[in-house]
PDB file of C-alpha atoms in Angstrom:
ATOM      1  CA  MET A   1     310.942  13.741 262.307  1.00 95.00           C
ATOM      2  CA  LYS A   2     313.200  17.051 261.022  1.00 97.00           C
ATOM      3  CA  ILE A   3     313.755  18.339 257.899  1.00 98.00           C
ATOM      4  CA  SER A   4     316.862  18.209 258.445  1.00 98.00           C
ATOM      5  CA  GLU A   5     316.963  14.797 259.436  1.00 98.00           C
ATOM      6  CA  ILE A   6     315.655  13.783 256.737  1.00 98.00           C
ATOM      7  CA  CYS A   7     317.407  16.235 254.382  1.00 98.00           C
ATOM      8  CA  ASP A   8     320.445  13.524 256.299  1.00 98.00           C
ATOM      9  CA  ILE A   9     319.075   9.829 255.579  1.00 98.00           C
ATOM     10  CA  LEU A  10     318.122  10.289 251.668  1.00 98.00           C
ATOM     11  CA  GLU A  11     322.405  12.084 250.960  1.00 98.00           C
ATOM     12  CA  GLY A  12     320.349  15.477 250.053  1.00 98.00           C
ATOM     13  CA  GLU A  13     321.193  18.481 249.420  1.00 98.00           C
ATOM     14  CA  ILE A  14     319.276  21.515 250.342  1.00 98.00           C
ATOM     15  CA  ILE A  15     318.154  24.010 247.436  1.00 98.00           C
ATOM     16  CA  CYS A  16     316.758  26.271 249.320  1.00 97.00           C
ATOM     17  CA  ARG A  17     315.303  27.590 252.239  1.00 97.00           C
ATOM     18  CA  ALA A  18     318.217  26.459 254.221  1.00 97.00           C
ATOM     19  CA  ASP A  19     317.027  28.640 257.618  1.00 98.00           C
ATOM     20  CA  LEU A  20     313.551  26.450 258.166  1.00 97.00           C
ATOM     21  CA  THR A  21     315.252  23.066 258.286  1.00 97.00           C
ATOM     22  CA  ASP A  22     314.634  23.190 262.130  1.00 97.00           C
ATOM     23  CA  THR A  23     311.248  22.510 260.861  1.00 96.00           C
ATOM     24  CA  GLN A  24     309.526  19.695 261.971  1.00 95.00           C
ATOM     25  CA  VAL A  25     307.422  16.736 259.482  1.00 94.00           C
ATOM     26  CA  ASN A  26     304.503  14.838 260.276  1.00 91.00           C
ATOM     27  CA  ALA A  27     304.099  12.395 257.204  1.00 93.00           C
ATOM     28  CA  ALA A  28     305.464  11.784 253.604  1.00 94.00           C
ATOM     29  CA  CYS A  29     303.410  11.581 250.213  1.00 93.00           C
ATOM     30  CA  GLY A  30     305.772   9.948 247.030  1.00 95.00           C
ATOM     31  CA  SER A  31     303.687  10.232 244.331  1.00 94.00           C
ATOM     32  CA  ASP A  32     304.513  12.600 240.591  1.00 94.00           C
ATOM     33  CA  MET A  33     300.692  12.236 240.062  1.00 92.00           C
ATOM     34  CA  MET A  34     299.608  16.328 241.432  1.00 93.00           C
ATOM     35  CA  SER A  35     295.780  14.662 242.148  1.00 87.00           C
ATOM     36  CA  ASP A  36     297.406  11.538 244.543  1.00 88.00           C
ATOM     37  CA  VAL A  37     298.511  14.200 246.359  1.00 91.00           C
ATOM     38  CA  LEU A  38     296.139  16.416 246.512  1.00 90.00           C
ATOM     39  CA  ALA A  39     293.543  13.379 247.658  1.00 86.00           C
ATOM     40  CA  PHE A  40     296.217  12.657 251.085  1.00 78.00           C
ATOM     41  CA  VAL A  41     295.021  14.537 254.289  1.00 72.00           C
ATOM     42  CA  LYS A  42     298.171  14.768 256.402  1.00 75.00           C
ATOM     43  CA  GLU A  43     299.223  17.473 259.401  1.00 74.00           C
ATOM     44  CA  GLN A  44     302.744  19.629 257.797  1.00 77.00           C
ATOM     45  CA  ALA A  45     303.862  16.358 255.378  1.00 90.00           C
ATOM     46  CA  THR A  46     306.177  17.052 253.369  1.00 95.00           C
ATOM     47  CA  LEU A  47     306.248  15.655 249.046  1.00 96.00           C
ATOM     48  CA  LEU A  48     309.050  13.855 247.686  1.00 97.00           C
ATOM     49  CA  THR A  49     308.437  13.868 243.746  1.00 97.00           C
ATOM     50  CA  GLY A  50     310.325  13.194 240.318  1.00 97.00           C
ATOM     51  CA  LEU A  51     307.980  15.655 238.286  1.00 96.00           C
ATOM     52  CA  VAL A  52     309.508  18.838 238.070  1.00 97.00           C
ATOM     53  CA  ASN A  53     307.104  21.385 237.472  1.00 94.00           C
ATOM     54  CA  PRO A  54     305.185  24.977 239.196  1.00 94.00           C
ATOM     55  CA  GLN A  55     302.483  22.563 240.342  1.00 95.00           C
ATOM     56  CA  VAL A  56     304.548  20.798 242.263  1.00 97.00           C
ATOM     57  CA  VAL A  57     305.272  23.383 244.730  1.00 97.00           C
ATOM     58  CA  ARG A  58     301.410  25.204 244.471  1.00 96.00           C
ATOM     59  CA  THR A  59     300.052  21.277 245.645  1.00 95.00           C
ATOM     60  CA  ALA A  60     302.427  21.584 248.374  1.00 95.00           C
ATOM     61  CA  GLU A  61     301.299  24.974 248.556  1.00 95.00           C
ATOM     62  CA  MET A  62     297.083  23.364 249.513  1.00 94.00           C
ATOM     63  CA  MET A  63     298.193  20.916 251.411  1.00 92.00           C
ATOM     64  CA  ASP A  64     300.617  23.263 253.662  1.00 91.00           C
ATOM     65  CA  MET A  65     303.895  21.399 252.790  1.00 94.00           C
ATOM     66  CA  HIS A  66     307.023  23.190 254.278  1.00 94.00           C
ATOM     67  CA  CYS A  67     309.548  20.552 252.583  1.00 97.00           C
ATOM     68  CA  ILE A  68     309.744  19.733 248.795  1.00 98.00           C
ATOM     69  CA  ILE A  69     312.143  16.162 247.794  1.00 98.00           C
ATOM     70  CA  PHE A  70     313.185  15.554 244.400  1.00 98.00           C
ATOM     71  CA  VAL A  71     314.135  12.988 243.822  1.00 98.00           C
ATOM     72  CA  ARG A  72     315.936  10.375 240.644  1.00 98.00           C
ATOM     73  CA  GLY A  73     317.778  13.247 240.450  1.00 97.00           C
ATOM     74  CA  LYS A  74     315.806  16.169 239.750  1.00 97.00           C
ATOM     75  CA  ARG A  75     316.703  19.083 239.450  1.00 98.00           C
ATOM     76  CA  PRO A  76     314.042  22.404 240.330  1.00 98.00           C
ATOM     77  CA  THR A  77     313.939  25.196 238.025  1.00 97.00           C
ATOM     78  CA  LEU A  78     314.287  28.704 239.584  1.00 97.00           C
ATOM     79  CA  GLN A  79     311.362  29.671 239.022  1.00 96.00           C
ATOM     80  CA  MET A  80     310.144  26.905 241.385  1.00 97.00           C
ATOM     81  CA  ILE A  81     312.821  27.328 244.059  1.00 98.00           C
ATOM     82  CA  GLU A  82     311.922  31.608 243.712  1.00 97.00           C
ATOM     83  CA  MET A  83     307.543  30.267 244.461  1.00 96.00           C
ATOM     84  CA  ALA A  84     309.821  27.307 247.278  1.00 98.00           C
ATOM     85  CA  GLU A  85     311.622  30.595 248.851  1.00 98.00           C
ATOM     86  CA  ASP A  86     308.171  32.648 249.287  1.00 96.00           C
ATOM     87  CA  ARG A  87     306.527  29.731 250.039  1.00 95.00           C
ATOM     88  CA  ASP A  88     308.625  28.999 252.928  1.00 96.00           C
ATOM     89  CA  MET A  89     309.692  25.837 251.515  1.00 97.00           C
ATOM     90  CA  VAL A  90     312.541  24.117 251.317  1.00 98.00           C
ATOM     91  CA  MET A  91     313.621  22.752 248.822  1.00 98.00           C
ATOM     92  CA  ILE A  92     315.916  19.169 248.938  1.00 98.00           C
ATOM     93  CA  CYS A  93     317.256  16.742 245.959  1.00 98.00           C
ATOM     94  CA  THR A  94     318.444  13.501 246.325  1.00 98.00           C
ATOM     95  CA  GLU A  95     320.218  11.387 243.636  1.00 98.00           C
ATOM     96  CA  LEU A  96     318.077   8.481 245.227  1.00 98.00           C
ATOM     97  CA  GLU A  97     315.474   6.428 243.298  1.00 98.00           C
ATOM     98  CA  MET A  98     311.708   6.656 244.220  1.00 98.00           C
ATOM     99  CA  PHE A  99     311.175   3.435 245.695  1.00 97.00           C
ATOM    100  CA  THR A 100     314.248   3.882 247.377  1.00 98.00           C
ATOM    101  CA  ALA A 101     314.137   7.085 249.699  1.00 98.00           C
ATOM    102  CA  CYS A 102     310.798   6.283 250.287  1.00 97.00           C
ATOM    103  CA  GLY A 103     311.716   3.739 252.571  1.00 97.00           C
ATOM    104  CA  LYS A 104     314.767   5.316 254.318  1.00 98.00           C
ATOM    105  CA  LEU A 105     312.356   7.380 255.621  1.00 97.00           C
ATOM    106  CA  TYR A 106     310.056   5.255 256.770  1.00 96.00           C
ATOM    107  CA  SER A 107     312.095   2.980 257.959  1.00 97.00           C
ATOM    108  CA  ALA A 108     313.895   5.768 260.481  1.00 97.00           C
ATOM    109  CA  GLY A 109     309.508   6.409 261.044  1.00 94.00           C
ATOM    110  CA  LEU A 110     308.587   8.350 259.173  1.00 94.00           C
ATOM    111  CA  ARG A 111     304.702   7.858 258.279  1.00 89.00           C
ATOM    112  CA  GLY A 112     302.012   7.675 255.118  1.00 88.00           C
ATOM    113  CA  GLY A 113     298.039   8.638 255.887  1.00 70.00           C
ATOM    114  CA  SER A 114     295.630   7.584 255.922  1.00 58.00           C
ATOM    115  CA  GLY A 115     294.510   8.905 252.318  1.00 48.00           C
ATOM    116  CA  LYS A 116     290.519   9.835 253.783  1.00 44.00           C
TER     117      LYS A 116
ATOM    118  CA  MET B   1     282.667  39.501 260.085  1.00 60.00           C
ATOM    119  CA  GLU B   2     279.384  41.275 259.360  1.00 65.00           C
ATOM    120  CA  GLU B   3     279.688  41.735 255.621  1.00 83.00           C
ATOM    121  CA  SER B   4     280.670  39.909 252.693  1.00 93.00           C
ATOM    122  CA  ILE B   5     284.247  39.707 251.293  1.00 95.00           C
ATOM    123  CA  LYS B   6     283.589  39.170 247.442  1.00 97.00           C
ATOM    124  CA  LEU B   7     286.711  38.874 245.032  1.00 97.00           C
ATOM    125  CA  HIS B   8     286.091  37.826 241.452  1.00 98.00           C
ATOM    126  CA  TYR B   9     289.314  36.031 238.792  1.00 97.00           C
ATOM    127  CA  ILE B  10     290.043  35.613 235.187  1.00 97.00           C
ATOM    128  CA  VAL B  11     291.953  31.767 234.837  1.00 96.00           C
ATOM    129  CA  PRO B  12     293.766  32.218 231.819  1.00 94.00           C
ATOM    130  CA  GLY B  13     293.636  29.392 229.129  1.00 91.00           C
ATOM    131  CA  ASP B  14     296.636  29.167 227.509  1.00 81.00           C
ATOM    132  CA  ASP B  15     299.257  29.019 230.542  1.00 86.00           C
ATOM    133  CA  PHE B  16     299.344  25.248 232.557  1.00 87.00           C
ATOM    134  CA  THR B  17     302.600  27.334 234.793  1.00 86.00           C
ATOM    135  CA  ARG B  18     299.586  29.973 236.303  1.00 88.00           C
ATOM    136  CA  ALA B  19     297.261  28.121 236.818  1.00 92.00           C
ATOM    137  CA  GLY B  20     297.002  27.754 240.601  1.00 94.00           C
ATOM    138  CA  ALA B  21     297.883  31.307 241.533  1.00 94.00           C
ATOM    139  CA  ALA B  22     294.054  32.318 241.505  1.00 96.00           C
ATOM    140  CA  SER B  23     294.121  29.310 244.987  1.00 97.00           C
ATOM    141  CA  GLY B  24     296.766  30.840 246.350  1.00 95.00           C
ATOM    142  CA  ASP B  25     295.141  34.530 246.822  1.00 96.00           C
ATOM    143  CA  VAL B  26     292.562  33.018 248.133  1.00 97.00           C
ATOM    144  CA  LYS B  27     294.325  30.799 250.045  1.00 96.00           C
ATOM    145  CA  ARG B  28     296.365  34.568 251.899  1.00 95.00           C
ATOM    146  CA  THR B  29     292.969  35.856 252.296  1.00 96.00           C
ATOM    147  CA  LEU B  30     291.620  33.129 254.190  1.00 97.00           C
ATOM    148  CA  LYS B  31     294.962  33.269 255.997  1.00 95.00           C
ATOM    149  CA  GLU B  32     294.811  37.390 256.893  1.00 95.00           C
ATOM    150  CA  LEU B  33     291.614  36.563 258.495  1.00 95.00           C
ATOM    151  CA  GLY B  34     291.963  34.968 260.400  1.00 95.00           C
ATOM    152  CA  VAL B  35     290.053  31.283 259.147  1.00 96.00           C
ATOM    153  CA  SER B  36     290.899  28.205 260.657  1.00 95.00           C
ATOM    154  CA  PRO B  37     293.724  25.712 259.207  1.00 92.00           C
ATOM    155  CA  ALA B  38     291.532  22.561 257.771  1.00 92.00           C
ATOM    156  CA  VAL B  39     288.765  25.218 256.476  1.00 96.00           C
ATOM    157  CA  ILE B  40     291.944  26.604 254.561  1.00 96.00           C
ATOM    158  CA  ARG B  41     293.100  23.617 252.905  1.00 93.00           C
ATOM    159  CA  ASN B  42     289.781  22.324 252.374  1.00 95.00           C
ATOM    160  CA  VAL B  43     289.338  25.090 249.799  1.00 97.00           C
ATOM    161  CA  SER B  44     291.711  26.268 248.648  1.00 96.00           C
ATOM    162  CA  ILE B  45     292.511  22.608 247.719  1.00 95.00           C
ATOM    163  CA  ALA B  46     289.495  22.601 245.629  1.00 96.00           C
ATOM    164  CA  MET B  47     289.477  25.848 244.675  1.00 97.00           C
ATOM    165  CA  TYR B  48     292.991  24.881 242.829  1.00 96.00           C
ATOM    166  CA  GLU B  49     291.575  21.851 241.283  1.00 95.00           C
ATOM    167  CA  GLY B  50     288.616  23.553 239.842  1.00 96.00           C
ATOM    168  CA  GLU B  51     291.670  25.808 238.302  1.00 96.00           C
ATOM    169  CA  ILE B  52     293.502  23.064 236.916  1.00 94.00           C
ATOM    170  CA  ASN B  53     290.790  21.708 235.893  1.00 94.00           C
ATOM    171  CA  MET B  54     289.357  24.848 233.739  1.00 95.00           C
ATOM    172  CA  VAL B  55     293.020  25.577 231.886  1.00 93.00           C
ATOM    173  CA  ILE B  56     293.271  21.377 230.599  1.00 91.00           C
ATOM    174  CA  HIS B  57     289.822  20.945 229.870  1.00 93.00           C
ATOM    175  CA  ALA B  58     288.484  24.478 228.922  1.00 94.00           C
ATOM    176  CA  ASN B  59     290.667  26.779 228.064  1.00 93.00           C
ATOM    177  CA  GLY B  60     290.585  28.514 231.124  1.00 95.00           C
ATOM    178  CA  GLY B  61     287.377  30.531 232.568  1.00 97.00           C
ATOM    179  CA  GLU B  62     286.975  33.164 235.905  1.00 98.00           C
ATOM    180  CA  ILE B  63     285.676  32.329 238.908  1.00 98.00           C
ATOM    181  CA  ASP B  64     284.004  34.242 242.581  1.00 98.00           C
ATOM    182  CA  VAL B  65     284.722  33.426 245.698  1.00 98.00           C
ATOM    183  CA  GLU B  66     281.833  34.436 248.243  1.00 98.00           C
ATOM    184  CA  ILE B  67     283.481  34.803 252.640  1.00 97.00           C
ATOM    185  CA  THR B  68     280.128  35.631 254.938  1.00 95.00           C
ATOM    186  CA  GLY B  69     281.265  34.572 258.393  1.00 90.00           C
ATOM    187  CA  GLU B  70     279.193  30.865 257.823  1.00 94.00           C
ATOM    188  CA  ASP B  71     280.600  30.384 254.321  1.00 96.00           C
ATOM    189  CA  ILE B  72     283.538  30.267 251.690  1.00 97.00           C
ATOM    190  CA  ILE B  73     281.294  29.826 248.736  1.00 98.00           C
ATOM    191  CA  MET B  74     282.416  29.217 244.744  1.00 98.00           C
ATOM    192  CA  THR B  75     281.479  29.743 241.583  1.00 98.00           C
ATOM    193  CA  LEU B  76     284.398  28.629 238.583  1.00 98.00           C
ATOM    194  CA  ARG B  77     282.460  29.116 235.720  1.00 98.00           C
ATOM    195  CA  ASP B  78     284.156  27.914 231.752  1.00 97.00           C
ATOM    196  CA  GLU B  79     282.969  27.954 228.555  1.00 96.00           C
ATOM    197  CA  GLY B  80     284.670  25.039 227.832  1.00 95.00           C
ATOM    198  CA  PRO B  81     283.194  21.822 226.045  1.00 95.00           C
ATOM    199  CA  GLY B  82     280.785  20.265 228.962  1.00 96.00           C
ATOM    200  CA  ILE B  83     281.137  16.812 231.004  1.00 95.00           C
ATOM    201  CA  GLU B  84     279.761  14.601 228.368  1.00 94.00           C
ATOM    202  CA  ASN B  85     279.040  12.196 231.602  1.00 93.00           C
ATOM    203  CA  VAL B  86     278.639  12.974 235.175  1.00 94.00           C
ATOM    204  CA  GLU B  87     278.638  10.145 236.577  1.00 93.00           C
ATOM    205  CA  LEU B  88     281.899   9.122 234.590  1.00 93.00           C
ATOM    206  CA  ALA B  89     283.577  12.181 235.446  1.00 93.00           C
ATOM    207  CA  MET B  90     282.956  11.812 238.979  1.00 94.00           C
ATOM    208  CA  LYS B  91     284.298   8.197 239.383  1.00 93.00           C
ATOM    209  CA  GLU B  92     287.955   8.033 240.660  1.00 90.00           C
ATOM    210  CA  GLY B  93     290.822   7.320 238.087  1.00 90.00           C
ATOM    211  CA  TYR B  94     287.994   7.969 235.732  1.00 91.00           C
ATOM    212  CA  SER B  95     290.350  10.564 232.981  1.00 91.00           C
ATOM    213  CA  THR B  96     289.184  12.839 230.190  1.00 90.00           C
ATOM    214  CA  ALA B  97     292.202  14.285 229.498  1.00 89.00           C
ATOM    215  CA  PRO B  98     295.252  14.183 227.556  1.00 87.00           C
ATOM    216  CA  ASP B  99     298.168  12.339 227.953  1.00 87.00           C
ATOM    217  CA  ASN B 100     300.708  15.834 227.600  1.00 85.00           C
ATOM    218  CA  ILE B 101     298.695  16.856 230.527  1.00 88.00           C
ATOM    219  CA  ARG B 102     300.319  13.690 232.011  1.00 88.00           C
ATOM    220  CA  THR B 103     302.953  14.585 232.030  1.00 87.00           C
ATOM    221  CA  LEU B 104     302.212  17.203 234.126  1.00 89.00           C
ATOM    222  CA  GLY B 105     301.994  15.493 237.309  1.00 91.00           C
ATOM    223  CA  PHE B 106     296.948  15.931 236.420  1.00 91.00           C
ATOM    224  CA  GLY B 107     294.615  13.917 234.585  1.00 88.00           C
ATOM    225  CA  ALA B 108     294.605  11.183 237.499  1.00 87.00           C
ATOM    226  CA  GLY B 109     291.156  10.796 237.112  1.00 88.00           C
ATOM    227  CA  MET B 110     290.677  12.386 241.006  1.00 88.00           C
ATOM    228  CA  GLY B 111     290.061  16.774 240.920  1.00 91.00           C
ATOM    229  CA  LEU B 112     286.241  16.178 240.681  1.00 94.00           C
ATOM    230  CA  PRO B 113     286.322  13.661 243.705  1.00 93.00           C
ATOM    231  CA  ASN B 114     289.127  16.281 244.599  1.00 92.00           C
ATOM    232  CA  ILE B 115     286.637  18.995 245.133  1.00 96.00           C
ATOM    233  CA  LYS B 116     283.872  16.842 246.219  1.00 95.00           C
ATOM    234  CA  LYS B 117     285.632  15.666 248.733  1.00 94.00           C
ATOM    235  CA  TYR B 118     286.375  18.956 250.436  1.00 95.00           C
ATOM    236  CA  THR B 119     283.718  20.411 250.093  1.00 97.00           C
ATOM    237  CA  ASP B 120     280.651  20.561 252.387  1.00 98.00           C
ATOM    238  CA  GLU B 121     278.297  21.233 249.025  1.00 98.00           C
ATOM    239  CA  PHE B 122     279.201  20.153 245.195  1.00 96.00           C
ATOM    240  CA  SER B 123     277.002  20.961 242.439  1.00 97.00           C
ATOM    241  CA  ILE B 124     277.641  20.968 238.224  1.00 97.00           C
ATOM    242  CA  ASP B 125     275.685  22.294 235.548  1.00 97.00           C
ATOM    243  CA  THR B 126     277.087  21.483 232.840  1.00 97.00           C
ATOM    244  CA  GLU B 127     275.499  21.559 229.225  1.00 96.00           C
ATOM    245  CA  LEU B 128     277.796  20.083 225.702  1.00 96.00           C
ATOM    246  CA  GLY B 129     278.920  22.780 223.379  1.00 95.00           C
ATOM    247  CA  VAL B 130     277.873  25.464 226.373  1.00 97.00           C
ATOM    248  CA  GLY B 131     280.475  24.901 228.449  1.00 97.00           C
ATOM    249  CA  THR B 132     279.877  24.037 233.086  1.00 97.00           C
ATOM    250  CA  THR B 133     279.575  25.331 236.391  1.00 98.00           C
ATOM    251  CA  LEU B 134     281.468  24.207 239.056  1.00 97.00           C
ATOM    252  CA  ASN B 135     278.848  25.548 242.724  1.00 98.00           C
ATOM    253  CA  LEU B 136     281.169  25.218 245.065  1.00 98.00           C
ATOM    254  CA  ARG B 137     280.605  25.906 248.874  1.00 98.00           C
ATOM    255  CA  VAL B 138     282.556  25.120 252.536  1.00 98.00           C
ATOM    256  CA  HIS B 139     281.076  25.781 255.989  1.00 97.00           C
ATOM    257  CA  ILE B 140     283.700  27.644 258.388  1.00 94.00           C
ATOM    258  CA  GLN B 141     282.249  26.394 261.091  1.00 77.00           C
TER     259      GLN B 141
END
């Protein structure tokens, strides 16, 4: 699924790197605990989170993620946006809650990982 | 690679927002060297969790990374309080991190288990009141 399709499904707003929204995403992981995210192994995954601090971007960086989605109307800080721009990551904001956002993406065919 | 590459980092203990900068730098270096993405991810995640641990528990520390043709060897050293019960600390979900750390997205008790999971060799030297050293190795092939 393309990042642009994810944004449409979540009625989201692109915050940065709109030039990269054709990038393909194969899986998704939703969590506010970054250590849980770091236990998740999947190629080309996207992160859904309600957490707002620079470690969200660092965690996505370590996991080679290309897209971070902020749920529940959370907004990344300017510092976070600059970090994401440098790392070629798209940021999306949605007003949807975590459960609803994950459910919509799952219904559209996006899957989680095994966590192994 | 004929000669090994050695990198040294000081992890400041007072700035949570900067934690992970060393791991990001190692990740970029490995990428430039053409190391496979899977190996780079294993190294970055293990080192990042270690770096976060240093900031949460030990007021920072130092990291040495050696990249040889066969392995990436990481030594993470701190002068923090030491780990009272290593066996418990290795259990997924066990954490001694303060509550304010959980609001930052860490302290879920996954740090050391994640580090072990992403490395080929893993050992902990720890002494109460003296500090902790993690010795990590990831094979390149």
